[in-house]
Coordinates of C-alpha atoms and ligand atoms in Angstrom, one line a residue:
M1 CA 1.4 -7.0 19.1
K2 CA 5.2 -8.2 19.0
I3 CA 6.1 -10.4 16.3
L4 CA 9.2 -12.5 16.7
A5 CA 11.5 -15.0 15.1
E6 CA 13.0 -18.0 17.0
A7 CA 15.2 -20.9 15.9
H8 CA 13.6 -23.6 17.9
A9 CA 10.1 -24.4 18.4
S10 CA 9.4 -24.1 22.0
A11 CA 6.6 -26.3 23.4
S12 CA 5.4 -23.5 25.8
D13 CA 3.0 -21.4 23.7
P14 CA -0.5 -22.0 24.8
L15 CA -1.4 -22.0 21.0
L16 CA 0.9 -23.6 18.5
A17 CA 0.0 -23.3 14.8
V18 CA 1.9 -25.8 12.7
L19 CA 2.0 -25.3 9.1
C20 CA 2.1 -28.3 6.7
F21 CA 2.2 -29.1 2.9
E22 CA -0.4 -31.2 1.4
G23 CA 0.4 -35.0 1.8
E24 CA 3.3 -34.4 4.2
K25 CA 3.3 -35.1 7.9
P26 CA 3.0 -32.1 10.3
Q27 CA 6.3 -31.6 12.2
L28 CA 5.2 -31.1 15.8
P29 CA 8.0 -29.9 18.3
S30 CA 9.4 -32.4 20.6
G31 CA 7.3 -33.2 23.6
V32 CA 4.0 -32.4 21.8
S33 CA 1.8 -35.0 20.2
V34 CA -1.6 -34.9 19.0
P35 CA -4.4 -37.3 18.6
A36 CA -3.9 -39.9 15.7
R37 CA -7.5 -39.1 14.4
A38 CA -6.5 -35.3 13.9
L39 CA -3.5 -36.4 11.8
E40 CA -5.9 -38.7 9.8
D41 CA -8.4 -35.9 9.1
F42 CA -5.7 -33.2 8.3
R43 CA -4.7 -33.2 4.5
G44 CA -2.7 -30.1 4.5
R45 CA -5.0 -28.6 1.7
F46 CA -4.3 -24.8 1.2
R47 CA -6.2 -23.0 4.1
Q48 CA -7.4 -26.2 5.8
V49 CA -7.5 -25.6 9.5
L50 CA -7.7 -28.4 12.2
L51 CA -7.8 -27.6 15.8
C52 CA -6.9 -30.3 18.1
Y53 CA -5.9 -30.9 21.7
P54 CA -2.3 -32.3 22.5
E55 CA -1.9 -35.4 24.5
G56 CA 0.4 -35.8 27.4
R57 CA 2.1 -33.3 29.7
T58 CA 2.8 -29.9 27.8
K59 CA 2.1 -26.3 28.2
V60 CA 0.8 -26.2 24.7
E61 CA -3.1 -26.2 25.1
R62 CA -4.0 -26.2 21.6
V63 CA -2.5 -27.2 18.3
V64 CA -3.8 -25.8 15.1
L65 CA -2.8 -27.7 12.0
V66 CA -2.8 -25.3 8.9
G67 CA -2.5 -26.3 5.3
L68 CA -0.2 -24.9 3.0
G69 CA -1.3 -26.7 -0.1
K70 CA 0.9 -28.4 -2.6
R71 CA 4.6 -27.8 -2.1
E72 CA 5.3 -27.2 -5.8
K73 CA 2.6 -24.5 -6.0
V74 CA 3.5 -22.5 -2.9
T75 CA 4.2 -18.8 -3.2
A76 CA 4.6 -15.9 -0.6
E77 CA 1.1 -15.1 -1.0
E78 CA 0.0 -18.6 0.5
A79 CA 2.5 -17.9 3.3
R80 CA 0.9 -14.4 4.0
R81 CA -2.5 -16.1 4.1
V82 CA -1.8 -19.0 6.3
S83 CA 0.0 -17.1 9.0
A84 CA -3.1 -14.5 8.9
L85 CA -5.3 -17.7 9.3
A86 CA -3.2 -18.9 12.3
L87 CA -3.6 -15.4 14.0
S88 CA -7.3 -15.5 13.5
V89 CA -7.7 -18.8 15.3
A90 CA -5.5 -17.5 18.0
K91 CA -7.7 -14.3 18.2
D92 CA -10.8 -16.3 18.3
R93 CA -9.2 -18.5 21.3
G94 CA -8.4 -15.2 23.2
A95 CA -4.8 -16.6 23.2
R96 CA -2.4 -14.2 24.6
R97 CA 0.6 -15.8 22.9
F98 CA 0.9 -18.0 20.0
G99 CA 3.5 -19.6 17.9
I100 CA 3.9 -20.7 14.3
V101 CA 6.1 -23.6 13.5
V102 CA 7.3 -23.2 10.0
P103 CA 8.4 -26.2 8.1
P104 CA 12.0 -25.9 6.8
R105 CA 10.8 -26.9 3.3
L106 CA 9.0 -23.5 3.1
L107 CA 12.2 -21.7 3.4
E108 CA 13.8 -23.9 0.7
E109 CA 10.8 -23.2 -1.7
L110 CA 10.5 -19.5 -1.3
E111 CA 14.0 -18.6 0.1
A112 CA 14.2 -18.0 3.8
E113 CA 14.1 -14.2 3.7
V114 CA 11.0 -14.2 1.5
A115 CA 9.3 -16.8 3.7
G116 CA 10.0 -14.8 6.8
R117 CA 8.9 -11.6 5.4
A118 CA 5.7 -13.0 4.1
L119 CA 4.7 -14.8 7.3
A120 CA 5.4 -11.7 9.4
E121 CA 3.3 -9.6 6.9
G122 CA 0.4 -12.0 7.1
I123 CA 0.3 -11.5 11.0
G124 CA 1.0 -7.9 10.8
L125 CA -1.5 -7.0 8.2
G126 CA -4.0 -9.5 9.8
A127 CA -3.8 -7.7 13.0
Y128 CA -5.0 -4.4 11.7
K129 CA -8.5 -3.3 12.5
F130 CA -10.3 0.1 12.3
D131 CA -12.5 0.3 15.2
K132 CA -11.7 3.5 17.0
H133 CA -15.2 5.1 16.2
K134 CA -16.9 2.1 17.7
G135 CA -18.2 2.9 21.2
S136 CA -20.8 2.0 23.7
L137 CA -22.9 -0.1 21.5
N138 CA -20.1 -2.6 21.4
G139 CA -19.6 -2.6 25.2
G140 CA -16.9 0.0 25.6
A141 CA -15.0 2.7 23.5
G142 CA -12.9 1.4 20.8
N143 CA -13.7 -2.1 21.6
G144 CA -14.5 -3.2 18.2
N145 CA -16.2 -6.6 17.9
G146 CA -14.8 -8.1 21.0
S147 CA -11.9 -10.5 19.9
T148 CA -8.7 -9.2 21.3
L149 CA -5.3 -9.5 19.7
P150 CA -2.6 -11.8 21.1
E151 CA 0.4 -9.9 22.9
R152 CA 3.0 -12.0 21.0
A153 CA 3.4 -14.1 18.0
T154 CA 6.6 -16.3 17.4
L155 CA 7.6 -17.6 14.1
Y156 CA 9.7 -20.7 14.6
A157 CA 12.3 -21.2 11.8
R158 CA 16.1 -21.2 11.7
G159 CA 18.5 -18.8 10.1
A160 CA 19.6 -15.3 10.0
E161 CA 18.0 -14.8 6.6
F162 CA 14.6 -15.9 8.0
E163 CA 14.9 -13.5 10.9
R164 CA 15.9 -10.7 8.4
G165 CA 12.8 -11.4 6.4
V166 CA 10.5 -11.2 9.6
E167 CA 12.0 -7.8 10.5
H168 CA 11.3 -6.8 7.0
G169 CA 7.8 -8.2 7.1
V170 CA 7.0 -6.5 10.4
R171 CA 8.3 -3.1 9.0
N172 CA 6.3 -3.5 5.9
A173 CA 3.1 -4.4 7.7
D174 CA 3.5 -1.5 10.0
A175 CA 4.1 0.9 7.3
A176 CA 1.1 -0.5 5.5
N177 CA -1.3 -0.4 8.5
F178 CA -0.1 3.3 9.0
A179 CA -1.4 3.9 5.4
R180 CA -4.6 1.9 5.9
E181 CA -5.7 3.7 9.1
L182 CA -5.3 7.2 7.2
G183 CA -7.2 5.5 4.4
D184 CA -9.9 4.3 6.6
T185 CA -10.3 7.6 8.6
P186 CA -13.4 9.5 7.5
G187 CA -13.1 12.5 5.6
N188 CA -14.0 14.9 8.6
Y189 CA -11.2 13.5 10.5
A190 CA -8.6 13.0 7.7
T191 CA -8.5 16.4 6.3
P192 CA -5.5 17.9 4.5
T193 CA -4.4 19.5 7.7
A194 CA -4.7 16.1 9.5
L195 CA -2.7 14.4 6.7
A196 CA 0.1 17.2 7.0
A197 CA 0.0 16.6 11.0
A198 CA 0.6 12.7 10.4
A199 CA 3.3 13.6 8.0
K200 CA 5.2 15.7 10.4
K201 CA 5.2 13.1 12.9
L202 CA 7.4 11.2 10.6
A203 CA 10.1 13.8 10.7
G204 CA 13.3 13.0 12.5
G205 CA 16.6 11.2 12.0
R206 CA 17.3 11.4 8.1
I207 CA 13.7 12.4 7.5
S208 CA 12.6 16.0 7.1
V209 CA 8.9 17.3 6.5
R210 CA 7.7 20.6 5.2
V211 CA 4.4 21.9 4.5
L212 CA 3.5 24.4 1.8
E213 CA 0.5 26.4 2.6
E214 CA -2.0 28.0 0.1
K215 CA -0.1 31.2 0.2
D216 CA 3.1 29.4 -0.8
M217 CA 1.4 27.5 -3.5
A218 CA 0.2 30.8 -4.9
K219 CA 3.8 32.2 -4.8
H220 CA 4.8 29.1 -6.9
G221 CA 2.0 29.7 -9.2
M222 CA 0.3 26.3 -8.5
G223 CA -3.0 27.3 -10.1
A224 CA -4.3 23.8 -11.0
L225 CA -3.8 22.6 -7.3
L226 CA -5.4 25.8 -6.0
G227 CA -8.2 25.6 -8.5
V228 CA -9.3 22.4 -7.1
A229 CA -8.9 23.7 -3.5
Q230 CA -10.8 26.9 -4.0
G231 CA -14.2 25.2 -3.4
S232 CA -13.2 23.7 -0.1
A233 CA -13.5 25.3 3.4
E234 CA -10.4 23.3 4.3
D235 CA -7.0 24.7 3.7
A236 CA -5.0 22.8 1.0
K237 CA -1.5 21.5 1.8
L238 CA 1.4 20.3 -0.2
I239 CA 3.2 17.9 2.1
L240 CA 7.1 17.6 1.3
L241 CA 9.0 14.7 2.9
H242 CA 12.7 14.3 2.3
Y243 CA 14.9 11.4 3.2
K244 CA 18.6 11.9 2.9
P245 CA 20.9 8.9 3.3
K246 CA 24.1 8.9 5.4
R247 CA 26.1 7.7 2.3
R248 CA 26.4 9.4 -1.1
A249 CA 22.9 8.8 -2.6
K250 CA 23.0 6.6 -5.7
E251 CA 19.9 8.0 -7.2
K252 CA 17.2 10.8 -6.4
I253 CA 13.7 9.5 -6.4
A254 CA 10.6 11.3 -6.1
V255 CA 7.4 9.6 -5.0
V256 CA 4.0 11.7 -5.5
G257 CA 0.7 10.6 -4.0
K258 CA -2.9 11.9 -4.5
G259 CA -4.1 13.2 -1.3
L260 CA -7.6 14.1 -2.2
T261 CA -9.2 13.7 1.2
F262 CA -12.9 13.9 -0.1
D263 CA -13.9 13.8 -3.8
T264 CA -17.5 14.9 -4.3
G265 CA -16.7 15.4 -7.9
G266 CA -17.2 19.3 -7.4
I267 CA -19.6 21.0 -9.7
S268 CA -19.6 17.9 -11.9
I269 CA -21.0 16.3 -8.9
K270 CA -20.9 12.4 -8.4
P271 CA -23.9 10.4 -7.8
A272 CA -25.0 9.8 -4.3
A273 CA -24.6 5.9 -4.3
S274 CA -21.0 4.9 -2.8
M275 CA -20.0 8.5 -2.7
D276 CA -18.8 7.7 0.9
E277 CA -16.0 5.7 -0.7
M278 CA -14.5 8.8 -1.8
K279 CA -12.8 9.2 1.5
Y280 CA -10.3 6.7 0.1
D281 CA -9.3 9.3 -2.6
M282 CA -6.3 10.1 -0.5
C283 CA -4.8 6.6 -0.6
G284 CA -2.0 7.5 -3.0
G285 CA -0.9 10.1 -0.7
A286 CA -1.3 7.7 2.4
A287 CA 1.0 5.1 0.5
V288 CA 3.8 7.8 0.2
L289 CA 3.5 8.5 3.8
G290 CA 3.5 4.6 4.6
L291 CA 6.8 4.5 2.5
F292 CA 8.4 7.2 4.7
H293 CA 7.2 5.2 7.9
A294 CA 9.1 2.3 6.5
L295 CA 12.3 4.4 5.5
R296 CA 12.7 5.4 9.1
E297 CA 13.9 2.0 9.8
M298 CA 15.7 1.3 6.6
D299 CA 19.3 2.5 5.7
L300 CA 18.9 3.1 1.8
P301 CA 21.7 4.7 -0.1
L302 CA 19.0 6.8 -2.1
E303 CA 17.7 10.4 -1.8
V304 CA 13.9 10.0 -1.5
I305 CA 11.4 12.9 -1.9
G306 CA 7.9 12.5 -1.1
L307 CA 5.2 14.9 -2.3
V308 CA 1.5 14.7 -1.4
P309 CA -0.7 17.4 -2.8
S310 CA -3.8 17.3 -0.5
T311 CA -7.2 19.2 -0.7
E312 CA -10.9 18.3 -0.8
N313 CA -13.0 18.5 -4.1
M314 CA -16.2 20.4 -3.2
P315 CA -19.0 22.0 -5.0
G316 CA -20.1 25.5 -3.9
G317 CA -20.2 29.1 -4.6
K318 CA -16.4 29.3 -4.8
A319 CA -15.8 26.1 -6.5
Y320 CA -14.0 26.0 -9.9
K321 CA -16.2 25.2 -12.8
P322 CA -16.3 23.4 -16.1
G323 CA -14.8 25.7 -18.7
D324 CA -12.5 27.5 -16.2
V325 CA -8.8 27.7 -17.3
L326 CA -6.1 27.2 -14.8
K327 CA -2.5 27.7 -14.9
A328 CA 0.0 25.1 -13.4
C329 CA 3.3 26.0 -11.9
N330 CA 5.3 25.3 -14.9
G331 CA 3.2 27.8 -16.9
T332 CA 0.9 25.0 -18.7
T333 CA -2.7 26.2 -19.0
I334 CA -5.4 23.8 -18.6
E335 CA -9.1 24.0 -19.6
V336 CA -11.3 22.2 -17.1
L337 CA -13.9 20.1 -18.8
N338 CA -14.9 18.1 -15.8
T339 CA -14.3 19.1 -12.2
D340 CA -14.4 15.4 -11.2
A341 CA -11.0 14.9 -13.0
E342 CA -9.4 16.7 -10.2
G343 CA -6.8 14.2 -9.4
R344 CA -4.6 14.9 -12.3
L345 CA -4.9 18.7 -11.5
I346 CA -3.4 18.5 -8.0
L347 CA -0.9 16.0 -9.2
C348 CA 0.3 18.0 -12.3
D349 CA 1.4 20.8 -10.1
A350 CA 3.3 18.5 -7.5
I351 CA 4.9 16.7 -10.5
A352 CA 6.1 19.9 -12.1
Y353 CA 7.3 21.3 -8.7
A354 CA 9.3 18.1 -8.3
E355 CA 10.9 18.2 -11.6
K356 CA 11.9 21.9 -11.3
T357 CA 12.9 21.8 -7.6
Y358 CA 14.6 18.4 -7.2
E359 CA 15.3 17.1 -10.8
P360 CA 14.8 13.5 -9.8
D361 CA 16.1 10.6 -11.9
V362 CA 13.0 8.5 -11.2
M363 CA 9.6 9.6 -10.3
V364 CA 6.7 7.4 -9.3
D365 CA 3.2 8.6 -8.6
L366 CA 0.4 6.7 -7.2
A367 CA -3.3 8.0 -7.4
T368 CA -6.9 6.8 -7.1
L369 CA -7.2 8.4 -10.5
T370 CA -9.9 6.8 -12.6
G371 CA -13.0 4.6 -12.2
A372 CA -12.1 3.3 -15.8
V373 CA -9.1 1.4 -14.3
V374 CA -11.5 -0.6 -12.3
V375 CA -13.4 -1.6 -15.5
A376 CA -10.2 -2.4 -17.2
L377 CA -8.5 -4.5 -14.5
G378 CA -10.9 -4.9 -11.5
H379 CA -9.8 -4.9 -7.9
E380 CA -7.0 -7.3 -8.0
M381 CA -4.4 -5.4 -9.9
T382 CA -3.0 -1.9 -10.3
G383 CA -2.8 -0.2 -13.8
V384 CA 0.9 1.0 -14.3
F385 CA 1.9 3.5 -17.0
G386 CA 5.2 5.3 -17.8
N387 CA 7.5 7.0 -20.1
D388 CA 10.1 4.5 -19.8
D389 CA 9.2 0.8 -20.4
A390 CA 12.1 -0.7 -18.4
T391 CA 11.3 1.5 -15.3
R392 CA 7.5 0.7 -15.6
D393 CA 8.2 -2.9 -15.7
A394 CA 10.6 -2.6 -12.7
V395 CA 7.8 -1.1 -10.6
C396 CA 5.4 -3.7 -11.7
D397 CA 8.0 -6.5 -11.0
A398 CA 8.5 -5.1 -7.5
G399 CA 4.8 -5.0 -6.9
N400 CA 4.2 -8.6 -8.1
R401 CA 7.1 -9.8 -5.7
A402 CA 5.8 -7.7 -2.8
G403 CA 2.3 -9.4 -3.2
E404 CA 0.6 -6.2 -4.7
R405 CA -0.2 -7.3 -8.2
C406 CA 0.6 -4.8 -11.0
W407 CA -0.2 -4.7 -14.7
P408 CA 1.4 -2.5 -17.4
L409 CA -0.9 -0.5 -19.5
P410 CA 0.0 1.6 -22.7
L411 CA 0.7 5.3 -23.0
W412 CA 1.6 6.6 -26.5
D413 CA 2.0 10.0 -28.2
V414 CA -1.6 9.7 -29.7
H415 CA -3.0 9.5 -26.1
K416 CA -0.9 12.7 -25.1
D417 CA -2.4 14.4 -28.2
Q418 CA -5.9 13.6 -27.0
V419 CA -5.7 15.9 -24.1
K420 CA -4.7 19.1 -26.1
S421 CA -7.2 21.8 -25.8
E422 CA -8.4 24.4 -28.4
V423 CA -8.6 26.8 -25.7
A424 CA -5.6 26.1 -23.6
D425 CA -2.5 24.1 -23.8
L426 CA -4.4 21.0 -22.3
K427 CA -7.7 20.0 -21.3
N428 CA -8.3 17.7 -18.1
I429 CA -10.3 15.0 -20.0
N430 CA -10.1 13.3 -23.4
S431 CA -13.2 13.2 -25.6
P432 CA -15.8 10.6 -24.7
K433 CA -15.1 9.2 -28.3
D434 CA -11.6 8.4 -27.5
G435 CA -12.4 6.0 -24.7
G436 CA -9.5 4.7 -22.6
G437 CA -10.1 6.9 -19.6
S438 CA -7.2 5.7 -17.5
I439 CA -4.7 6.3 -20.3
A440 CA -6.0 9.7 -20.7
G441 CA -5.4 10.5 -17.0
A442 CA -1.9 9.2 -17.3
A443 CA -1.3 11.0 -20.7
F444 CA -2.4 14.3 -19.0
L445 CA 0.3 13.8 -16.2
A446 CA 2.9 12.8 -18.8
H447 CA 3.0 16.4 -20.0
F448 CA 4.3 17.6 -16.8
V449 CA 7.3 15.3 -16.6
R450 CA 10.4 16.7 -18.0
K451 CA 13.6 14.6 -17.5
A452 CA 12.6 11.9 -15.0
K453 CA 11.9 8.4 -15.7
W454 CA 8.4 8.4 -14.7
V455 CA 5.8 5.7 -13.5
H456 CA 2.1 6.2 -12.8
M457 CA 0.2 3.8 -10.9
D458 CA -3.5 4.1 -11.1
I459 CA -4.6 2.4 -7.8
A460 CA -8.4 3.3 -7.8
G461 CA -9.3 -0.4 -8.0
T462 CA -6.7 -1.8 -5.4
A463 CA -6.6 0.9 -2.8
W464 CA -9.8 -0.7 -1.3
G465 CA -12.5 -3.0 -2.5
G466 CA -10.3 -6.2 -3.2
R467 CA -11.5 -9.6 -2.3
E468 CA -11.1 -11.1 1.2
R469 CA -7.4 -12.6 1.5
D470 CA -7.0 -13.6 5.2
Y471 CA -4.7 -10.8 5.9
L472 CA -6.6 -8.1 3.9
H473 CA -10.4 -8.1 4.7
A474 CA -12.8 -7.1 1.8
S475 CA -13.7 -3.9 3.4
G476 CA -11.4 -1.0 4.1
A477 CA -8.2 0.5 2.9
S478 CA -5.5 -2.0 1.7
G479 CA -2.4 0.0 2.0
M480 CA -1.7 -0.5 -1.7
G481 CA 1.5 0.8 -2.9
V482 CA 3.4 0.7 0.4
R483 CA 5.0 -2.6 -0.1
T484 CA 5.6 -2.1 -3.8
L485 CA 7.4 1.1 -3.2
V486 CA 9.6 -0.3 -0.5
Q487 CA 10.5 -3.2 -2.8
F488 CA 11.1 -0.9 -5.7
L489 CA 13.5 1.3 -3.7
I490 CA 15.4 -1.8 -2.4
D491 CA 15.7 -3.0 -6.0
R492 CA 17.1 0.5 -7.1
A493 CA 19.6 0.6 -4.1
E494 CA 20.8 -2.9 -5.2
R495 CA 21.0 -2.1 -8.8
Q496 CA 24.6 -2.0 -10.3
Ligands
BES501 N1 -11.3 9.7 -7.6 C1 -11.9 9.5 -8.7 C2 -11.6 8.0 -9.2 C3 -12.2 6.9 -8.7 C4 -13.5 6.5 -8.9 C5 -11.6 6.2 -7.9 C6 -14.2 5.5 -8.6 C7 -12.1 5.1 -7.4 C8 -13.5 4.6 -7.7 C9 -11.3 10.5 -9.6 O1 -11.1 11.9 -9.2 C10 -12.4 10.8 -10.7 O2 -13.6 11.2 -10.3 N2 -12.1 10.4 -12.0 C11 -13.2 10.4 -13.0 C12 -12.5 11.0 -14.2 C13 -13.4 11.4 -15.3 C14 -14.2 12.5 -14.9 C15 -12.6 11.6 -16.6 C16 -13.8 9.2 -13.1 O3 -13.1 8.0 -13.1 O4 -15.1 9.1 -13.4
MN502 MN1 -12.9 13.0 -9.1
ZN503 ZN1 -10.7 11.8 -7.1

C-alpha cells in the first residue's frame, strides 16, 4: 500500500475519513456535504466512527467521521490510533483508495512533523498482517481472512514538515513490519540461518553484512554462545551489520539483539503451556534488523554496528547442562545454573566481541530476557537498565516519544555481586532469595561491558502480547524497539 501526503483535500477519493476533535465541526473539503443528522450524531469522542453518505454530486461515495477526542489531550498515540481506525473502515468497505482529512489544529497541537509521522505509522502498522501460512481453508493461498488492503492512502494536510513526517512514519512502519514478520514467523522457518539470510538482504549502499559461523565463533573463543548452541541441530550464527556514514561519524553506536529463534529452556525445560510463544525469543534481534531496514533510507552521521547472536535453545544428548562452566570470548568463565537463562549467555559473547572489535561509544541491547519483567511492568512498557543514567534516560525518552513506552529500572553494584560464582567468575542466575530476576539478567550483562555507555532493554513483555491498539493487534509481534532505536539515533545525531 502506498501512503502519500497531499496539501489539498481532493474530493475524489471514494472513501474519505475526516478527523475531528471533540466538540468541533468536521471540516469537509469543498463540494462535499453530509446529512445534517450525521453531524448531529457525531460528537468527536476519541475513536468515535460515523459512516455516512455524502449528498449531492461528488465522487466521494462514503465519508467517515473519526473522533480525535479532546483537543487539549491529544497525543501522537491518538493520531496513530485514529488513522489505523480509518484504514480498518476502508478495508471493511473494500475501498481501493481512501483519504484522511487532517485538521490543521492537529498539526499545531503535536507539531506538523510528529502528526504526519504518527498518522502514517498508524496506517502502515495497521496494514500489517501475518497470513502467509493460511491456505485453502480460507479460499486461497495467503488469502487471510478476506478483507483486502486499499492500494493507496492519502493524508491531506499542508506543509513540508508534515510531508517529512509522513515519509518518516512510512519508513518506521515498514521497518517495524519487517521486524514483526520475522517475529511472527514460526521457529521452523525463522531459523538462525533464515535470520542471517534476511540480514544479508539488507546489505547494499552504506550497509555491509557479515555472518560469523560456528567455526569462527570457536576461533574467537565464544564459548557461552556456542554452549547454548550445542544442543541444537541448527547452525548458530552471529550476524554483524555495519552502517558507515558518508560524512565523518559523530559517534559509534553498537546495537545488540537477542536472536534466540526458539527457547525450549533446554535441559531446564519450560512447561508446555504457551511454550509456542518462545518463537518470539528473537524479537530483540528482529528489532536490530528492523533498525537497519530503516537506516537504508536515512542519512545519519553515525557509525552503527548491529550484532545479532542467533541460535536455538534445545534439550538433547548434546545440550549444555546445569553445572557446566562456559568461557566467553573475553575470558570470563560462567557457571550455568539454569539452561533457561540462555539469552544472557548468547548476548554476553556478542557484547564482549563488540567491545573489543569496535570500541563503541554507546551500546544498546534489546532482549526478551526475563519473564520477571512482565511481572514487574506488564505488557505496556519496556524495562530499561544501564551503566549511565543519562544515556538510559535518553533511550527511555526516545521510546516514549516514538510511542514505545519505556521505564527505567535500577542496576547497582549489589546486583552485579549477586551473579558472582563460587566455581567460576560468574553464574548465569542469581539466588532465588535475591529476587529481582530482571535486574539479575541486566547485572550479568553489565559484567561484559568495558568502556561503552550501555543500555539494556528487556522487551520480554512488549515484543508481543500487549493490548489491542488499533494499529497493533493483541496477537503477534509488535516490532518493539525499532521506532525507539530510530528515534534514539536521530537524537544522537542531532546532539551537540
Ligand atoms: N526467553 C525467556 C524469557 C521470557 C519468558 C520472555 C517469558 C517472555 C516470556 C528467557 O530465556 C528465560 O527463559 N528467562 C528465564 C530466566 C530465569 C531462568 C532466571 C525466566 O524468565 O524464567
Ligand atoms: Mn530461556
Ligand atoms: Zn530466552
